[in-house]
Tab-separated table of C-alpha atoms in Angstrom:
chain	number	residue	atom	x	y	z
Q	25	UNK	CA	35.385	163.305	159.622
Q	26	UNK	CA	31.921	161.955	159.733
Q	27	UNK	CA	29.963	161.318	162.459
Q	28	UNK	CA	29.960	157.370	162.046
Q	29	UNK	CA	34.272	157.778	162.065
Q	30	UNK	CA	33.802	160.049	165.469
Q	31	UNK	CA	31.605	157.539	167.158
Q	32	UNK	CA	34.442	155.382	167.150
Q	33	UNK	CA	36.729	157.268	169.165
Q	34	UNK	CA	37.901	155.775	172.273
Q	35	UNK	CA	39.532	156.533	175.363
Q	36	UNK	CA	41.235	160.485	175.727
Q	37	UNK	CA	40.428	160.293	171.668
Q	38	UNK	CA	36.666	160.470	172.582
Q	39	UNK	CA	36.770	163.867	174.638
Q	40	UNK	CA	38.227	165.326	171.141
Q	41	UNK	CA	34.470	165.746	170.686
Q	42	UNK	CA	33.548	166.851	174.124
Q	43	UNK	CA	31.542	169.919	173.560
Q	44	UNK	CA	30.043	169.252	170.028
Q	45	UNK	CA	27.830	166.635	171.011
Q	46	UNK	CA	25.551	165.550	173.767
Q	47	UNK	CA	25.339	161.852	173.326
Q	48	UNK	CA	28.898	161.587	174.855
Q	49	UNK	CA	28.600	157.629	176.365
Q	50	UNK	CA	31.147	156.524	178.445
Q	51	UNK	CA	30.645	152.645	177.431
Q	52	UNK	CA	31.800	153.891	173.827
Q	53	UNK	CA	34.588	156.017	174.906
Q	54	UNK	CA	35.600	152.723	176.591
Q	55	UNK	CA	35.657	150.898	173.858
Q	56	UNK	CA	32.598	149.541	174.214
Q	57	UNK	CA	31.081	145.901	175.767
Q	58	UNK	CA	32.944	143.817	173.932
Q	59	UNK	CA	36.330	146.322	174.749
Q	60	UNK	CA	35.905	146.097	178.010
Q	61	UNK	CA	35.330	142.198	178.221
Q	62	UNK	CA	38.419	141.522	175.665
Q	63	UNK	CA	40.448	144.166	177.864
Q	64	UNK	CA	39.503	142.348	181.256
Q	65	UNK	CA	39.661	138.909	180.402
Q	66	UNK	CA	43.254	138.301	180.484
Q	67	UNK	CA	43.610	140.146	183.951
Q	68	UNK	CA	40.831	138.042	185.266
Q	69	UNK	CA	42.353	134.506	183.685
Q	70	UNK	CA	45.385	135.305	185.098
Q	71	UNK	CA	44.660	136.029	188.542
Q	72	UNK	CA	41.791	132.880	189.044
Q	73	UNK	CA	43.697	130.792	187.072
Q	74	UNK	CA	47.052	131.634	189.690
Q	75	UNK	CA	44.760	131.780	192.743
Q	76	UNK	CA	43.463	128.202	191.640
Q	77	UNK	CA	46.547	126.525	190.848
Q	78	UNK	CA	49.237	128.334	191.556
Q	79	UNK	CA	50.888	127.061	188.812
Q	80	UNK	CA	52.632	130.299	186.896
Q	81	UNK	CA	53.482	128.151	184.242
Q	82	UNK	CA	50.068	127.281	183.485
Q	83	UNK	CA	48.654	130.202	184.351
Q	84	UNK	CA	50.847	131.599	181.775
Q	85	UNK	CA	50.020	129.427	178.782
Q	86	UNK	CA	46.371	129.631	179.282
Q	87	UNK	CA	46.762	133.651	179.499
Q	88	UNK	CA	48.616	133.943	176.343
Q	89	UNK	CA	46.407	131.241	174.703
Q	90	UNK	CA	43.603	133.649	175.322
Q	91	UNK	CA	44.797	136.533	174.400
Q	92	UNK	CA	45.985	134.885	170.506
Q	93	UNK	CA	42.664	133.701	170.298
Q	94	UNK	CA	41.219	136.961	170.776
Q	95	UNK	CA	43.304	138.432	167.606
Q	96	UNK	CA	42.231	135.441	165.800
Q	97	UNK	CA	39.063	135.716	166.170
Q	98	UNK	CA	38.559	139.379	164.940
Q	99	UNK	CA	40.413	138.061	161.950
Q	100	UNK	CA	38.051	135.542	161.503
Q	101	UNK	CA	34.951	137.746	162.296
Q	102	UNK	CA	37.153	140.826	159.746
Q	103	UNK	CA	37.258	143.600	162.508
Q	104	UNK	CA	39.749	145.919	163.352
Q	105	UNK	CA	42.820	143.956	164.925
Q	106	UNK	CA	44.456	146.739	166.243
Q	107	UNK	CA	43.120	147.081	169.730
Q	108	UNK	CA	43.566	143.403	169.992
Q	109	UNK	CA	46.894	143.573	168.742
Q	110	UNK	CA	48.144	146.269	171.388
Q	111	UNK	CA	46.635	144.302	174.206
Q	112	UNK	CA	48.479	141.126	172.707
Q	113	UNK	CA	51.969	143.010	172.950
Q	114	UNK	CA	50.780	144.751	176.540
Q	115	UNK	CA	49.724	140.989	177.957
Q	116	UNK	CA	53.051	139.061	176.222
Q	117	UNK	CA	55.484	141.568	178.194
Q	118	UNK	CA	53.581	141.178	181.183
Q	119	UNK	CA	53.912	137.255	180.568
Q	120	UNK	CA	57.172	137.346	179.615
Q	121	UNK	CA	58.470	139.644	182.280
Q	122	UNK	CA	56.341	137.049	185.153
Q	123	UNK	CA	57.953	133.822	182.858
Q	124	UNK	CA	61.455	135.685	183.377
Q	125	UNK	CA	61.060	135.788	186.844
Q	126	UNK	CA	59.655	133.454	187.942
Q	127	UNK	CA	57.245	135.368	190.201
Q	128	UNK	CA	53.508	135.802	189.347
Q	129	UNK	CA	53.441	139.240	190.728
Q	130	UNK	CA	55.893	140.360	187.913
Q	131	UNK	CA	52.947	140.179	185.349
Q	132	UNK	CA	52.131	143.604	187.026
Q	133	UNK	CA	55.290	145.371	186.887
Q	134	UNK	CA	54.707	146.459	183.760
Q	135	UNK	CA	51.644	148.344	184.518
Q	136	UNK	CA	53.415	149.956	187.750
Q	137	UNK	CA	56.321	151.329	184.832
Q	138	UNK	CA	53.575	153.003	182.710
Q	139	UNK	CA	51.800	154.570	185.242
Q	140	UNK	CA	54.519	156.370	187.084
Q	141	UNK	CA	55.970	156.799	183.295
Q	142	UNK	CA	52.452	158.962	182.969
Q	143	UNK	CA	53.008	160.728	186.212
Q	144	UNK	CA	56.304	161.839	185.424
Q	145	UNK	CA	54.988	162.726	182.002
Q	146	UNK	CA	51.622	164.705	182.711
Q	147	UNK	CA	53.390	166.660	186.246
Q	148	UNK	CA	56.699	167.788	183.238
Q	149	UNK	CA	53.767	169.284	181.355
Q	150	UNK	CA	52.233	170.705	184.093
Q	151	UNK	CA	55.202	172.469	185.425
Q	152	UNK	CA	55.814	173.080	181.827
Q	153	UNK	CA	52.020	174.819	181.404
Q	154	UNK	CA	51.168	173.154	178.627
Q	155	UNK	CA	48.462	170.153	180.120
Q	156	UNK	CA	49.034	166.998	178.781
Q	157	UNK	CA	46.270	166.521	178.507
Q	158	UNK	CA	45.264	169.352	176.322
Q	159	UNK	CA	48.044	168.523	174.101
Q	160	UNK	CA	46.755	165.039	173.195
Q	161	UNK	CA	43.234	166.011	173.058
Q	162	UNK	CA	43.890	169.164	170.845
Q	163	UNK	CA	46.207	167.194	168.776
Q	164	UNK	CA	43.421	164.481	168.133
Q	165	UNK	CA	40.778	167.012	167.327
Q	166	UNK	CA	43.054	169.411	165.180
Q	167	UNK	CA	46.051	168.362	163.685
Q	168	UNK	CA	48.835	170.501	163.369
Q	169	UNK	CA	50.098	170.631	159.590
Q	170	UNK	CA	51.881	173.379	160.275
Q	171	UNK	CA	52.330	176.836	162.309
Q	172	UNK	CA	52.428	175.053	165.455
Q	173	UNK	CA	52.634	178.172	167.477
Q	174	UNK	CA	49.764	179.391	166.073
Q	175	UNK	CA	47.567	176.235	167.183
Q	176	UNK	CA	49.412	175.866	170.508
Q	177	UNK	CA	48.770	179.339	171.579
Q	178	UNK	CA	45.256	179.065	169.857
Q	179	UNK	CA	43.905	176.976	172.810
Q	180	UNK	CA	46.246	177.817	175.417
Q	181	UNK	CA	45.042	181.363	175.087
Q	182	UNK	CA	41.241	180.350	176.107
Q	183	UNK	CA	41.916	181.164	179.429
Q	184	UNK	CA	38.317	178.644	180.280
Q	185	UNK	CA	39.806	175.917	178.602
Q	186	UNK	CA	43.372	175.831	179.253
Q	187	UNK	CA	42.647	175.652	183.446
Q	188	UNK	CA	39.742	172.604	182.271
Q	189	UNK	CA	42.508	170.764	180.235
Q	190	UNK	CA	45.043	171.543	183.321
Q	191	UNK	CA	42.508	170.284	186.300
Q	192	UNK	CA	41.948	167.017	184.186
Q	193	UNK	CA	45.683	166.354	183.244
Q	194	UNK	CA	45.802	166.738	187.776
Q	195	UNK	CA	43.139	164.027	187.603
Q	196	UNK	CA	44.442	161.921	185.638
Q	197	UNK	CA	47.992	162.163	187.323
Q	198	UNK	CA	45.390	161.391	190.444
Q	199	UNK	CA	44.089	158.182	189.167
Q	200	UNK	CA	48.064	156.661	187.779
Q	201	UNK	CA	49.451	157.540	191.743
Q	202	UNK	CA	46.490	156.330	193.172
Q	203	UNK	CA	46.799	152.955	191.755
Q	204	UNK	CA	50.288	153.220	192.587
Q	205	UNK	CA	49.214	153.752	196.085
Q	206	UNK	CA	47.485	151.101	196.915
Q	207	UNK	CA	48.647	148.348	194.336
Q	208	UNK	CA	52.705	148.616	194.596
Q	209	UNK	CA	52.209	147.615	198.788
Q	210	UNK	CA	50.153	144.213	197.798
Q	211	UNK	CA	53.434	143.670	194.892
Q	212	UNK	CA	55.805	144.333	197.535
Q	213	UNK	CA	53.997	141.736	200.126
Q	214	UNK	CA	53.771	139.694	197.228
Q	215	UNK	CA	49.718	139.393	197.444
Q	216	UNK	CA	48.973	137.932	193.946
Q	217	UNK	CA	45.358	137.210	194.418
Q	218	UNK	CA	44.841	140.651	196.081
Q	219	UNK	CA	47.267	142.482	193.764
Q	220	UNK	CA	45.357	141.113	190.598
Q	221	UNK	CA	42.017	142.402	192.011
Q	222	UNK	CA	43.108	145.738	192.747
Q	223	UNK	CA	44.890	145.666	189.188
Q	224	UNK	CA	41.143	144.789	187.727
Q	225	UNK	CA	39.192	147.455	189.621
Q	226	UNK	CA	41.027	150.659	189.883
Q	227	UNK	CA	41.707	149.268	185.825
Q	228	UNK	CA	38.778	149.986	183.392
Q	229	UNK	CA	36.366	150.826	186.513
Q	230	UNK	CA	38.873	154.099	187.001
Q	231	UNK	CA	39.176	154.756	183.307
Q	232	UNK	CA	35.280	155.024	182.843
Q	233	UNK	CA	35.218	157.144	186.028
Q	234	UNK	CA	38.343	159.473	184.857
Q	235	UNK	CA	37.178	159.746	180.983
Q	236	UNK	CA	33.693	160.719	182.523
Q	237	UNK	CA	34.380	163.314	185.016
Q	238	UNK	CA	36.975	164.526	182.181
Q	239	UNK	CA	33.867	165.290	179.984
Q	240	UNK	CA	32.097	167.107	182.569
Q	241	UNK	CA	35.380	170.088	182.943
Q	242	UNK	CA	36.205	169.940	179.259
Q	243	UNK	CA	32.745	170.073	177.665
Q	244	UNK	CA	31.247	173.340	178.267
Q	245	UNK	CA	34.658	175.428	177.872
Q	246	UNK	CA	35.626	173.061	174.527
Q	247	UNK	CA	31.902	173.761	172.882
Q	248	UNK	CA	32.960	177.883	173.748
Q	249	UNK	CA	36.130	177.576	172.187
Q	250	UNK	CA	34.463	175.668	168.869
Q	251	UNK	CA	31.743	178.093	168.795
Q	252	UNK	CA	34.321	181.052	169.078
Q	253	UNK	CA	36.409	179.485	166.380
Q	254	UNK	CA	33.517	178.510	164.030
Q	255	UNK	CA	32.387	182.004	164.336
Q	256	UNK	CA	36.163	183.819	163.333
Q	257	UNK	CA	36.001	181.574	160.266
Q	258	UNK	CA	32.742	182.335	159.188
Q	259	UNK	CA	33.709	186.224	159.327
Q	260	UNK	CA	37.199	185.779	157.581
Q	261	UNK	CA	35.753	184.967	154.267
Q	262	UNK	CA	33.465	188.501	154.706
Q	263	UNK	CA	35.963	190.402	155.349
Q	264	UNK	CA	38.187	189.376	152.702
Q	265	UNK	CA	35.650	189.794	150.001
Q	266	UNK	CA	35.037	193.453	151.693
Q	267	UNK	CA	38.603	194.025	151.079
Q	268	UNK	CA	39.127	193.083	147.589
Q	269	UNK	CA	35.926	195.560	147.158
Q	270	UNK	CA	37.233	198.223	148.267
Q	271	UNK	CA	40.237	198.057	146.020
């Protein structure tokens, strides 16, 4: 992979290369300025726009105008739809689940079902010993073709890494039930305007923060592991040719 195709990781993708570099940037890993506006702006429409009016109706339409717009104009401009394309799905079942309802504060029970979908997910892997975490990262940076044993137990083994990848997949479970925490109470006392700003900071704010302090566990034991690994490679092909010399 070049370096111009690893620069364009985002989100848990981007600590793949924690350890090999050390221009990690957290804006990038984020998706960048424009990411973070395009990911924000329909949360922040939908709120004002409810807050203002309270017209969910409205407030609908204009939300989902937005958010075609924002696939049609990376069409127009020839970028990469996809992002835009997953946050169109992610904001049209949070639309149509609010539209269903009737209630504005449904446009965040979607969001509530992923996050404790993550909890459930990361604390089974936990209990399982094999960090989520690590599994998705190690998955992104080395594919497994084939003998999966072999690569599980390859980083599982690295007794410095394996306790990095299993304090961040704790963090990250820390960051889904926090938001839980504080956001499910202003649902339940059906506090739109101060549900929708919660939503919004403990949103991309948290990711930053979580990617971030991710990097700073992972990167020093990840670089070990790479530098471990890049040496047994480089010594494999000597001792091969040592062997067929000998016979």
């Amino acid at each position: 992979m070049s370096e111009t195709e690893t620069k364009k990781r985002t989100g848990i993708g981007a600590l793949a290369d924690a350890g090999g570099t050390d221009d990690f940037s957290v804006i990038d890993a984020i998706g960048g300025p424009r990411g973070v506006v395009e990911s924000m702006l329909p949360g922040v429409v939908f709120v004002v726009m409810f807050v203002i009016t309270s017209d969910l109706q409205l407030t609908i339409g204009v939300s989902a105008a937005l958010a075609v717009l924002q696939v049609i104009i990376r069409l127009c401009q020839r970028q990469s739809v996809m992002g835009a394309v997953s946050g169109l799905l992610a904001v049209g079942i949070c639309l149509i689940w609010a539209w269903n309802s009737h209630e504005a504060r449904n446009y965040y029970m979607f969001g509530f079902l992923t996050n404790a979908f993550y909890i459930v997910l990361l604390t089974i892997s936990l209990i399982a010993r094999v960090p989520g975490l690590g599994l998705v990262i190690e998955f992104i940076r080395t594919l497994p073709t084939e003998h999966f044993r072999a690569w599980l137990a390859d980083w599982r083994d690295d007794r410095a890494l394996n306790r990095a990848y299993t304090i961040i997949t704790a963090l990250w479970i820390g960051v889904f039930s926090l938001r839980l925490v504080v956001q499910v109470p202003l649902y339940l006392g059906n506090h739109v305007g101060w549900l929708g700003t919660a939503r919004l900071l403990m949103g991309i704010p948290f990711w930053a923060l979580a990617i971030w302090a991710s990097y700073l566990i992972v990167a020093t034991p990840m670089h070990r592991h790479k530098t471990m690994a890049a040496e047994r490679s480089e010594s494999m092909p000597k001792e091969t040719s040592e062997t067929e010399e000998r016979h």
